[in-house]
mmCIF file with all atom_site columns, C-alpha atoms in Angstrom:
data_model
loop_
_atom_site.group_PDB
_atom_site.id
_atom_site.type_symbol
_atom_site.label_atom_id
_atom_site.label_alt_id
_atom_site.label_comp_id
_atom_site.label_asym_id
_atom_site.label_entity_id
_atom_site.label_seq_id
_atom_site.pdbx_PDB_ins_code
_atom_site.Cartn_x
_atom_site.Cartn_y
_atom_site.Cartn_z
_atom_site.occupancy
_atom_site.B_iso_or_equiv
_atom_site.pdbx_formal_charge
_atom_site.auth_seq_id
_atom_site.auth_comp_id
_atom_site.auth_asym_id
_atom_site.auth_atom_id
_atom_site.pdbx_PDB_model_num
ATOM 1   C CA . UNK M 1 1   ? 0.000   0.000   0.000   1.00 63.00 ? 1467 UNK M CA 1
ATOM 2   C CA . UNK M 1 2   ? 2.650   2.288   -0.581  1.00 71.00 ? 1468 UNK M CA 1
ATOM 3   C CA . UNK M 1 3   ? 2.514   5.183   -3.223  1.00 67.00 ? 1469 UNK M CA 1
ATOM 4   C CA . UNK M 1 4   ? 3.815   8.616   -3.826  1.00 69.00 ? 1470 UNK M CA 1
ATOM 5   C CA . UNK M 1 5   ? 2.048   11.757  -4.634  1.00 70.00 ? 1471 UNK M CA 1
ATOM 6   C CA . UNK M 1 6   ? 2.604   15.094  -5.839  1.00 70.00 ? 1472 UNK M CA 1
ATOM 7   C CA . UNK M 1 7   ? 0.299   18.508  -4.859  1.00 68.00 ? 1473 UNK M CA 1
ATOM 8   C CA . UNK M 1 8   ? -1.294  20.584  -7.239  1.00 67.00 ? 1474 UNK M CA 1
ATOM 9   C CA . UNK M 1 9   ? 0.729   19.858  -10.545 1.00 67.00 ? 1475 UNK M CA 1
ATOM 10  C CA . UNK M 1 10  ? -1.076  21.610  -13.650 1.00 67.00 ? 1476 UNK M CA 1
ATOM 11  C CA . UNK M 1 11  ? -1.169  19.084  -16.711 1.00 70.00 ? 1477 UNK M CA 1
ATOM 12  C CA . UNK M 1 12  ? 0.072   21.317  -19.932 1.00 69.00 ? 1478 UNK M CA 1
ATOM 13  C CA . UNK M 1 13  ? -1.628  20.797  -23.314 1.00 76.00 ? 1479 UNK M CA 1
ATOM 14  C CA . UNK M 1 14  ? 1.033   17.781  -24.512 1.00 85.00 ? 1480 UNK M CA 1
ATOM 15  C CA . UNK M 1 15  ? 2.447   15.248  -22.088 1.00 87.00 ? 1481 UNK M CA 1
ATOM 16  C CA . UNK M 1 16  ? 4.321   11.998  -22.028 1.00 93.00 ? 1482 UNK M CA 1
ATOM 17  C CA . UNK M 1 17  ? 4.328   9.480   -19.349 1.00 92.00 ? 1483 UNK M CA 1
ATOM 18  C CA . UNK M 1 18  ? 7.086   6.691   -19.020 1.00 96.00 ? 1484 UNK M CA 1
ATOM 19  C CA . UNK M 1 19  ? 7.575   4.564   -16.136 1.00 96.00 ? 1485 UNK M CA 1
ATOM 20  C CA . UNK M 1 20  ? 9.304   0.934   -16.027 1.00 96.00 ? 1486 UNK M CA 1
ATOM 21  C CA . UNK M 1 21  ? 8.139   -1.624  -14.135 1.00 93.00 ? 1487 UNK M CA 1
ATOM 22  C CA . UNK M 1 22  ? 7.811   -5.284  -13.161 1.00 93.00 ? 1488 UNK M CA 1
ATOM 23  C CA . UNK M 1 23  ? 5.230   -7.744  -11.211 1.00 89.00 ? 1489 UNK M CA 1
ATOM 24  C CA . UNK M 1 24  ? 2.977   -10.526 -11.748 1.00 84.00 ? 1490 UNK M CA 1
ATOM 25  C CA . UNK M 1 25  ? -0.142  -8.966  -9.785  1.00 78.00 ? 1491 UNK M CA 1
ATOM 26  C CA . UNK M 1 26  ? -2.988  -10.440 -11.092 1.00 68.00 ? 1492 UNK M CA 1
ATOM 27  C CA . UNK M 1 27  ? -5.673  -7.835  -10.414 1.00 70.00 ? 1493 UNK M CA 1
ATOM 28  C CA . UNK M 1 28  ? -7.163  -5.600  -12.720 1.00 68.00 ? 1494 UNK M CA 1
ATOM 29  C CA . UNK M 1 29  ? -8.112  -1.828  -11.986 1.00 68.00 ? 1495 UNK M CA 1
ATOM 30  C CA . UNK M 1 30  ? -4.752  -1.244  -10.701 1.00 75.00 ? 1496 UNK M CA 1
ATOM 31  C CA . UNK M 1 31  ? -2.778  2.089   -11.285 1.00 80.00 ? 1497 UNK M CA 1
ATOM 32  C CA . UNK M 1 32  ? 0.711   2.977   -12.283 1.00 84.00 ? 1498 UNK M CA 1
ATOM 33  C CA . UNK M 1 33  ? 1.297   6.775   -13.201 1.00 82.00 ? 1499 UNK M CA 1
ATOM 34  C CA . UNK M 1 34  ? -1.680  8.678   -12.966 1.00 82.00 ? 1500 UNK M CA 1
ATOM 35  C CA . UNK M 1 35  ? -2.493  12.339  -12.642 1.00 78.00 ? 1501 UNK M CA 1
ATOM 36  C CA . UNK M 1 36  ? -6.207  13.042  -11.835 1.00 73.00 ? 1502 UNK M CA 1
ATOM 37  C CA . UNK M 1 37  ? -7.968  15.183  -9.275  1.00 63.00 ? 1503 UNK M CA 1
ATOM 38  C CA . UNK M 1 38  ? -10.208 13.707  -6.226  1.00 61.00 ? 1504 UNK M CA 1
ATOM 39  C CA . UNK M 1 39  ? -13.673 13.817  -8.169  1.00 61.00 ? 1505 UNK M CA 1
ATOM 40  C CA . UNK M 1 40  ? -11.986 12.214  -11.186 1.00 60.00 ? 1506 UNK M CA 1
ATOM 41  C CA . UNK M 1 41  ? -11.996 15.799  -12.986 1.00 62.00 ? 1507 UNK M CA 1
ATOM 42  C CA . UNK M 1 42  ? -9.119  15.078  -15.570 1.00 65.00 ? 1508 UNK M CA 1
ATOM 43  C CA . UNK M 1 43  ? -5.914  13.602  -16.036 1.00 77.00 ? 1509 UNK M CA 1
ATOM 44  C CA . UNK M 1 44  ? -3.781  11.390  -18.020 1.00 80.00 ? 1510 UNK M CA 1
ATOM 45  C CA . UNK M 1 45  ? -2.575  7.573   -16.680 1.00 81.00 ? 1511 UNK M CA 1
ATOM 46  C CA . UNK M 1 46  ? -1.556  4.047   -17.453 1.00 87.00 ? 1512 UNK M CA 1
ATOM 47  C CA . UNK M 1 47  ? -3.091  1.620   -15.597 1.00 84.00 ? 1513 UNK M CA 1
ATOM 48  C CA . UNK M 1 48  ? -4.502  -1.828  -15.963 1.00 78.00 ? 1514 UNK M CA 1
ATOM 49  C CA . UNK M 1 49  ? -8.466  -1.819  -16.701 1.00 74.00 ? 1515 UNK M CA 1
ATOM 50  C CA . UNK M 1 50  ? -11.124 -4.074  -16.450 1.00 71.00 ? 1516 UNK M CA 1
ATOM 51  C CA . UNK M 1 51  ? -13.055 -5.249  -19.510 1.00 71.00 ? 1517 UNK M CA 1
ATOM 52  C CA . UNK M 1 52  ? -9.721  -5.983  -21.435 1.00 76.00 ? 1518 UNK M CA 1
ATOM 53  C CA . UNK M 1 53  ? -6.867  -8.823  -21.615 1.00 76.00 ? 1519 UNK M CA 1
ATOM 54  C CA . UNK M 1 54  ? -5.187  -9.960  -18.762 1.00 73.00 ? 1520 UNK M CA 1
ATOM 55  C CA . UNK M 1 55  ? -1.699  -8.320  -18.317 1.00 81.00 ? 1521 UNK M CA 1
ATOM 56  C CA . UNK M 1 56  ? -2.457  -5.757  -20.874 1.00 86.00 ? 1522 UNK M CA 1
ATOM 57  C CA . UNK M 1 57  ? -1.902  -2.094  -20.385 1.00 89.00 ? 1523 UNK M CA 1
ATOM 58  C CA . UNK M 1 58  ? -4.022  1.055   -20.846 1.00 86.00 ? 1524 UNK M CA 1
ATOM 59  C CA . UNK M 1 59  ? -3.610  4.762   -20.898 1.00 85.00 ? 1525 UNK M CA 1
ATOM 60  C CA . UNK M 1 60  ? -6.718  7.123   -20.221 1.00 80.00 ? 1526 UNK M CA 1
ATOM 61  C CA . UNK M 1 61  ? -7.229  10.322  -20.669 1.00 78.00 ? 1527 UNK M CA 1
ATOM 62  C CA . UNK M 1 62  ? -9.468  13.277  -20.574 1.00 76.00 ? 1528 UNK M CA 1
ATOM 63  C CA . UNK M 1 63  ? -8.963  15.991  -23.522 1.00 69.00 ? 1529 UNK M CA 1
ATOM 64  C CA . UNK M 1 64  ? -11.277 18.744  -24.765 1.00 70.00 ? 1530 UNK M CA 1
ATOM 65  C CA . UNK M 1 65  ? -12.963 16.240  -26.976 1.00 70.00 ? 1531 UNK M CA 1
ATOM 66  C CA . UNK M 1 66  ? -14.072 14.128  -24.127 1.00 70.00 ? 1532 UNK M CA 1
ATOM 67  C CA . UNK M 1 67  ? -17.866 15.415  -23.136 1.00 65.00 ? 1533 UNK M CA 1
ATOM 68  C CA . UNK M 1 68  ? -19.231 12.640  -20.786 1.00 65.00 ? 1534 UNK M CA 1
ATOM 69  C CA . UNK M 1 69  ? -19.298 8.648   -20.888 1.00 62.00 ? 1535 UNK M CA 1
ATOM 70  C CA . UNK M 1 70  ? -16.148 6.870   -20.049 1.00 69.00 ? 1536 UNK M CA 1
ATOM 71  C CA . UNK M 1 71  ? -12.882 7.936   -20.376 1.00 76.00 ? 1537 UNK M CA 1
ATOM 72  C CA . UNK M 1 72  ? -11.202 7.546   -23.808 1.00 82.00 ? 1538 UNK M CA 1
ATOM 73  C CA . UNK M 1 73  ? -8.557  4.500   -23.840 1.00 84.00 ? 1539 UNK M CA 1
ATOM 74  C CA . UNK M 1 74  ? -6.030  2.499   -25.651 1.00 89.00 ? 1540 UNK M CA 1
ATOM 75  C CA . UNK M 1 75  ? -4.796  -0.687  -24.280 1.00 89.00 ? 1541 UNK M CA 1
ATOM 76  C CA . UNK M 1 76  ? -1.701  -2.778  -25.285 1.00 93.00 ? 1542 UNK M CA 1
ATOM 77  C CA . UNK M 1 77  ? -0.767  -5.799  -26.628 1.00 93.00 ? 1543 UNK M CA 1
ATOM 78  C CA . UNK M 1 78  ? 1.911   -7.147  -24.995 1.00 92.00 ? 1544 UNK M CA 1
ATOM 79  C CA . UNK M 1 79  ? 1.405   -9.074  -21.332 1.00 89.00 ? 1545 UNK M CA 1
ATOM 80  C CA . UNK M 1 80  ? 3.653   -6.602  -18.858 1.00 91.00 ? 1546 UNK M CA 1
ATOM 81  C CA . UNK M 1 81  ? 2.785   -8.890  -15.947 1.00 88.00 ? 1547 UNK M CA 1
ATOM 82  C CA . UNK M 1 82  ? 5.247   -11.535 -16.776 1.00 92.00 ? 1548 UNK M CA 1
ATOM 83  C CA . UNK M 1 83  ? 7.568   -11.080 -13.839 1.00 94.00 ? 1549 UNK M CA 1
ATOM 84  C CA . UNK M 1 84  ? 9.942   -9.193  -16.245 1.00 95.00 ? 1550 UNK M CA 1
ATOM 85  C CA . UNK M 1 85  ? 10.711  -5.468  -16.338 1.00 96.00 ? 1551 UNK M CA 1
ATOM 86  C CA . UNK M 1 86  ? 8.858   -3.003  -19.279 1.00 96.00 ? 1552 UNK M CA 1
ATOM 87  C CA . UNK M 1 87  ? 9.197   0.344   -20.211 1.00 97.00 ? 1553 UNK M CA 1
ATOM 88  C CA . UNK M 1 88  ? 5.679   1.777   -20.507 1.00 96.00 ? 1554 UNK M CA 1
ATOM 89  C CA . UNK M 1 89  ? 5.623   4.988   -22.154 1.00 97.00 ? 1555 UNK M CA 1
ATOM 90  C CA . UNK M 1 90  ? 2.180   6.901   -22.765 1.00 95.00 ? 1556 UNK M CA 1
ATOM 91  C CA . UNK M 1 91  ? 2.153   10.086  -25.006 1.00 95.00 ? 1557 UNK M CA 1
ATOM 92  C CA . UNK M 1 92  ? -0.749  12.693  -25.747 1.00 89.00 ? 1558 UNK M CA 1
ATOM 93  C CA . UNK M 1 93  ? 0.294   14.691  -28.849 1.00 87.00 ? 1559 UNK M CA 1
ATOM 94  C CA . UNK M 1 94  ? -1.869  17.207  -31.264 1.00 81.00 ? 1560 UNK M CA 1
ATOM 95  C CA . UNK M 1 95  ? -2.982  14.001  -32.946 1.00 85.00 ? 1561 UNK M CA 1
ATOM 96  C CA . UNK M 1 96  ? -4.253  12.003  -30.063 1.00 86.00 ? 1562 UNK M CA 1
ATOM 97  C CA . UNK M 1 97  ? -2.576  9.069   -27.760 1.00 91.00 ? 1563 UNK M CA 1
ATOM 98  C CA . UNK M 1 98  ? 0.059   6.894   -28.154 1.00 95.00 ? 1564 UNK M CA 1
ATOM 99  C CA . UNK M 1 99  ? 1.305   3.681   -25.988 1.00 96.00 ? 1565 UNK M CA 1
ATOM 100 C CA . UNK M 1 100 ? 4.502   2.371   -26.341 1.00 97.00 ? 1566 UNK M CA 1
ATOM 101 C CA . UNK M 1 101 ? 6.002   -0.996  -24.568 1.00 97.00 ? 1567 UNK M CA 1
ATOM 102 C CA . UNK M 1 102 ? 9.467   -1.286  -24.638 1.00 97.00 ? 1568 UNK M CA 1
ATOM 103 C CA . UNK M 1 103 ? 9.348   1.450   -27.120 1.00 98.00 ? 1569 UNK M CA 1
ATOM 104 C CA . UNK M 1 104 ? 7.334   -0.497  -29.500 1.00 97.00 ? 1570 UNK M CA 1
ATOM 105 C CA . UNK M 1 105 ? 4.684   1.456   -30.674 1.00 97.00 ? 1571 UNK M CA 1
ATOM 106 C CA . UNK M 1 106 ? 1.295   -0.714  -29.338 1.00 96.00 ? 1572 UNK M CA 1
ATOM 107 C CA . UNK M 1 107 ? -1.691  1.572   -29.617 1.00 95.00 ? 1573 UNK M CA 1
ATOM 108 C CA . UNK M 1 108 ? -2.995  4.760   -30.949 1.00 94.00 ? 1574 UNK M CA 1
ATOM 109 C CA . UNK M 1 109 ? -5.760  6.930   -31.069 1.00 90.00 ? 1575 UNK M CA 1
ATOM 110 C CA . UNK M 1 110 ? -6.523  9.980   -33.336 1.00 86.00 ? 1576 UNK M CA 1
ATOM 111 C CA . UNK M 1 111 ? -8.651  12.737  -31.480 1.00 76.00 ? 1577 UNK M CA 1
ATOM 112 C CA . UNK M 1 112 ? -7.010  16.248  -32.550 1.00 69.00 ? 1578 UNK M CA 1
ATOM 113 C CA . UNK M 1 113 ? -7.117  17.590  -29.017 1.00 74.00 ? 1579 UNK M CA 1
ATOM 114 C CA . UNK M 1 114 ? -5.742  18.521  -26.158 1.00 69.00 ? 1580 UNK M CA 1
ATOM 115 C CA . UNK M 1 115 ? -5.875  17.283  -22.552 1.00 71.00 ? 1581 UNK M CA 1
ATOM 116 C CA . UNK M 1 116 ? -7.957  19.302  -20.816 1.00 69.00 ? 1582 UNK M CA 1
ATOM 117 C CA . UNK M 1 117 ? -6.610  21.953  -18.409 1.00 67.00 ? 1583 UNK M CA 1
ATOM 118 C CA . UNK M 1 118 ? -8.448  20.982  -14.479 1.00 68.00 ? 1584 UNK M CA 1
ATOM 119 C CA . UNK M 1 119 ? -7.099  22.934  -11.647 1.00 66.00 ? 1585 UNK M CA 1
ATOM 120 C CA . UNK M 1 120 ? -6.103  20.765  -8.445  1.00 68.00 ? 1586 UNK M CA 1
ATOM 121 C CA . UNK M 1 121 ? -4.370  17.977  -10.493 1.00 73.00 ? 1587 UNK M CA 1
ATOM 122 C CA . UNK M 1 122 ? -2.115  15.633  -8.679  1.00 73.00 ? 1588 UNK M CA 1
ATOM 123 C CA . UNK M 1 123 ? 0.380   13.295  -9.565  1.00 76.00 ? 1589 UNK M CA 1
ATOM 124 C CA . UNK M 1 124 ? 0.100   9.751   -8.120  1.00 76.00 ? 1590 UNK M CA 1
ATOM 125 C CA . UNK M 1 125 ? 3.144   6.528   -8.712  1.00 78.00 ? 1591 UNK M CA 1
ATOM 126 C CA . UNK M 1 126 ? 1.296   3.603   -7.233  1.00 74.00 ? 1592 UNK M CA 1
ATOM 127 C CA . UNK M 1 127 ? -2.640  4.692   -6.419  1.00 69.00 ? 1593 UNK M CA 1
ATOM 128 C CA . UNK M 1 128 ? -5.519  5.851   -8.692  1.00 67.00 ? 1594 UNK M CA 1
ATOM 129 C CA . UNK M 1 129 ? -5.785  8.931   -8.350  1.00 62.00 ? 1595 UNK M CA 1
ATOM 130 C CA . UNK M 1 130 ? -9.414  9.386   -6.435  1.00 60.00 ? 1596 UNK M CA 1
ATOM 131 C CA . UNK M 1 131 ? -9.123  6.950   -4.728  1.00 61.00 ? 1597 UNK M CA 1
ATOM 132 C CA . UNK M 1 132 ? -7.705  7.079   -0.753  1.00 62.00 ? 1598 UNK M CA 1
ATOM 133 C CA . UNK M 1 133 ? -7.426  2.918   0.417   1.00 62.00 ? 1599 UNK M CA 1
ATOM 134 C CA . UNK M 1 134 ? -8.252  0.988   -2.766  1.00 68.00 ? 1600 UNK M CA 1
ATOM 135 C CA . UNK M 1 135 ? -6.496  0.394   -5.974  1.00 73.00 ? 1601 UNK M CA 1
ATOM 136 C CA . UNK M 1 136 ? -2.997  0.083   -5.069  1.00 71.00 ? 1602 UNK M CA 1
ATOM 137 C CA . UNK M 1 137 ? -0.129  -0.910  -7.498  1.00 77.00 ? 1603 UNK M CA 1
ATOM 138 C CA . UNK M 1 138 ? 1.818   -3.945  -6.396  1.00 82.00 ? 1604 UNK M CA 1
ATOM 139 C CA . UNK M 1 139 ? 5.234   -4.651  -7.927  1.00 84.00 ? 1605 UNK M CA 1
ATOM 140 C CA . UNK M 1 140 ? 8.547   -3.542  -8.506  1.00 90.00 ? 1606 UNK M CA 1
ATOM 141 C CA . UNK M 1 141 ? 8.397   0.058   -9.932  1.00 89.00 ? 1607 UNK M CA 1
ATOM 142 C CA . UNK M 1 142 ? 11.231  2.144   -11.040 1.00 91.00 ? 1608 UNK M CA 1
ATOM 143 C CA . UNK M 1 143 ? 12.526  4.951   -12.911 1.00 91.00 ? 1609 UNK M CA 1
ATOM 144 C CA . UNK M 1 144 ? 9.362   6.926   -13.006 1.00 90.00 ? 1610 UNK M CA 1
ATOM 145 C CA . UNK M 1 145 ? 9.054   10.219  -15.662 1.00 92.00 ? 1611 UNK M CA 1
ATOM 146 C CA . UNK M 1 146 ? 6.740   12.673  -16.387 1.00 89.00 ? 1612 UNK M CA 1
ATOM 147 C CA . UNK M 1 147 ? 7.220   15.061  -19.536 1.00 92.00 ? 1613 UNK M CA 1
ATOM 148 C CA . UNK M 1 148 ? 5.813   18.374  -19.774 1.00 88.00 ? 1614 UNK M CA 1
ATOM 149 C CA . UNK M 1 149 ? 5.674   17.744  -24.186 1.00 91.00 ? 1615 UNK M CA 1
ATOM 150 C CA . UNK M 1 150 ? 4.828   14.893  -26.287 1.00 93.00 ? 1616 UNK M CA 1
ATOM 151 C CA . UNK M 1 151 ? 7.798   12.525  -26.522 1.00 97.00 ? 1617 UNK M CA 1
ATOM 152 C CA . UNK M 1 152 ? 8.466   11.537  -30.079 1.00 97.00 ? 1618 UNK M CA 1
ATOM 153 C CA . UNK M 1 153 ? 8.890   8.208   -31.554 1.00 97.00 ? 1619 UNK M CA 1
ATOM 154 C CA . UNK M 1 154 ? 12.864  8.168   -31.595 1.00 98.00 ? 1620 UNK M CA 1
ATOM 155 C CA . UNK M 1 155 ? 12.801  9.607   -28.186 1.00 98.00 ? 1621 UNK M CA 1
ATOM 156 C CA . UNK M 1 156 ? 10.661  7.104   -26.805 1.00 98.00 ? 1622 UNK M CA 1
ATOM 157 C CA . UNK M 1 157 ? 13.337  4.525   -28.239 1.00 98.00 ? 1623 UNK M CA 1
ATOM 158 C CA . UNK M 1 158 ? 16.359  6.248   -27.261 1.00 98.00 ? 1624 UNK M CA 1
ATOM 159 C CA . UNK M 1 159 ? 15.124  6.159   -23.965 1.00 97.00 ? 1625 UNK M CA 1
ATOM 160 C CA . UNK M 1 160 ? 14.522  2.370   -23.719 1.00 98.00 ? 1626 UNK M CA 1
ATOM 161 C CA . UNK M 1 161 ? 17.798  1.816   -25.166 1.00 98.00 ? 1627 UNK M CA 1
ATOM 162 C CA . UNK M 1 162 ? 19.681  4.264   -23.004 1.00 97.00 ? 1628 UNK M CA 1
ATOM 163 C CA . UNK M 1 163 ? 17.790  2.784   -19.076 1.00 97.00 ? 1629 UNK M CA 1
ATOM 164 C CA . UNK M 1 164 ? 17.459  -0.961  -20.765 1.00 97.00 ? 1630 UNK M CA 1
ATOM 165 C CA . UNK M 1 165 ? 20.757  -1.890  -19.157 1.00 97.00 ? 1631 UNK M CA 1
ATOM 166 C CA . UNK M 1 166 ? 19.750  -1.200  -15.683 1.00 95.00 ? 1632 UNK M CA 1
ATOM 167 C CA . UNK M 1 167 ? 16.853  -3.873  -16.074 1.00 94.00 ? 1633 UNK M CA 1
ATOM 168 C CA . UNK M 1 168 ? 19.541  -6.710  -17.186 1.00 89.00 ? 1634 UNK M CA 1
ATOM 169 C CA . UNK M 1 169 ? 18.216  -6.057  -20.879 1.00 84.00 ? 1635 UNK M CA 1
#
């Protein structure tokens, strides 16, 4: 049940996400990076969901296209609760989202948006963001980054290649 979290961060227009990690949890609904505000107001995360494949990853969002429903999300393809580490890496762009697994490009989605700008924002590595006692993380995390601008393609790589050796890859 431990998690970290960050006060009153603002979420810009663009933003990039990219954490490593490494478990075999089972459970779905369970957070990794996610920045949200205590009534679920906004934000930007990757998480596991339920409703898709075991072991798969997602990224949600709330943009300016978003009006009411559920939030938009792309999920992976690749299992990342093997036991070994992966670099997750969600982006939000001017075209829409991106998810990356160990810098292989997994999912997209156009929406020609932007994330929508929600005062009292907060950052939390480990918890879902509106929640207080539920929904922990459980695993090995490490390495956890949080871009103020969309990460390109060849960054996203050049970052795998550059932390892979830490991770015995």
């Amino acid at each position: 049940n431990d998690y970290i979290q960050g006060q009153n961060y603002q979420i810009t227009d663009y933003a990039t996400i990219n954490v490593w990690i490494n478990t075999t949890q089972t459970d779905n609904v369970r957070p990794i990076f996610d920045i949200n505000t205590t009534l679920n107001g906004g934000g930007f995360s990757i998480s596991w969901r339920s409703g898709v494949a075991v072991g798969t990853v997602s990224t949600t969002w709330r943009d300016d296209a978003w009006s009411t429903g559920s939030y938009p999300y792309i999920t992976s393809t690749t299992n990342t609760r093997d036991g070994n580490w992966h670099m997750l890496t969600a982006v939000y762009d001017s075209v829409g989202a991106k998810l990356y697994v160990d810098s292989t490009l997994e999912a997209s989605s156009t929406r020609n948006s932007t994330l929508t700008q929600v005062g009292g924002q907060f950052i939390r590595i480990g918890l879902l963001g509106n929640q207080t006692t539920t929904y922990y993380y459980f695993g090995k995390l490490a390495l956890s980054q949080l871009y103020n601008r969309a990460l390109s393609a060849d960054e996203v790589r050049r970052n795998y290649n550059a932390t892979k050796g830490r991770f015995g890859l």
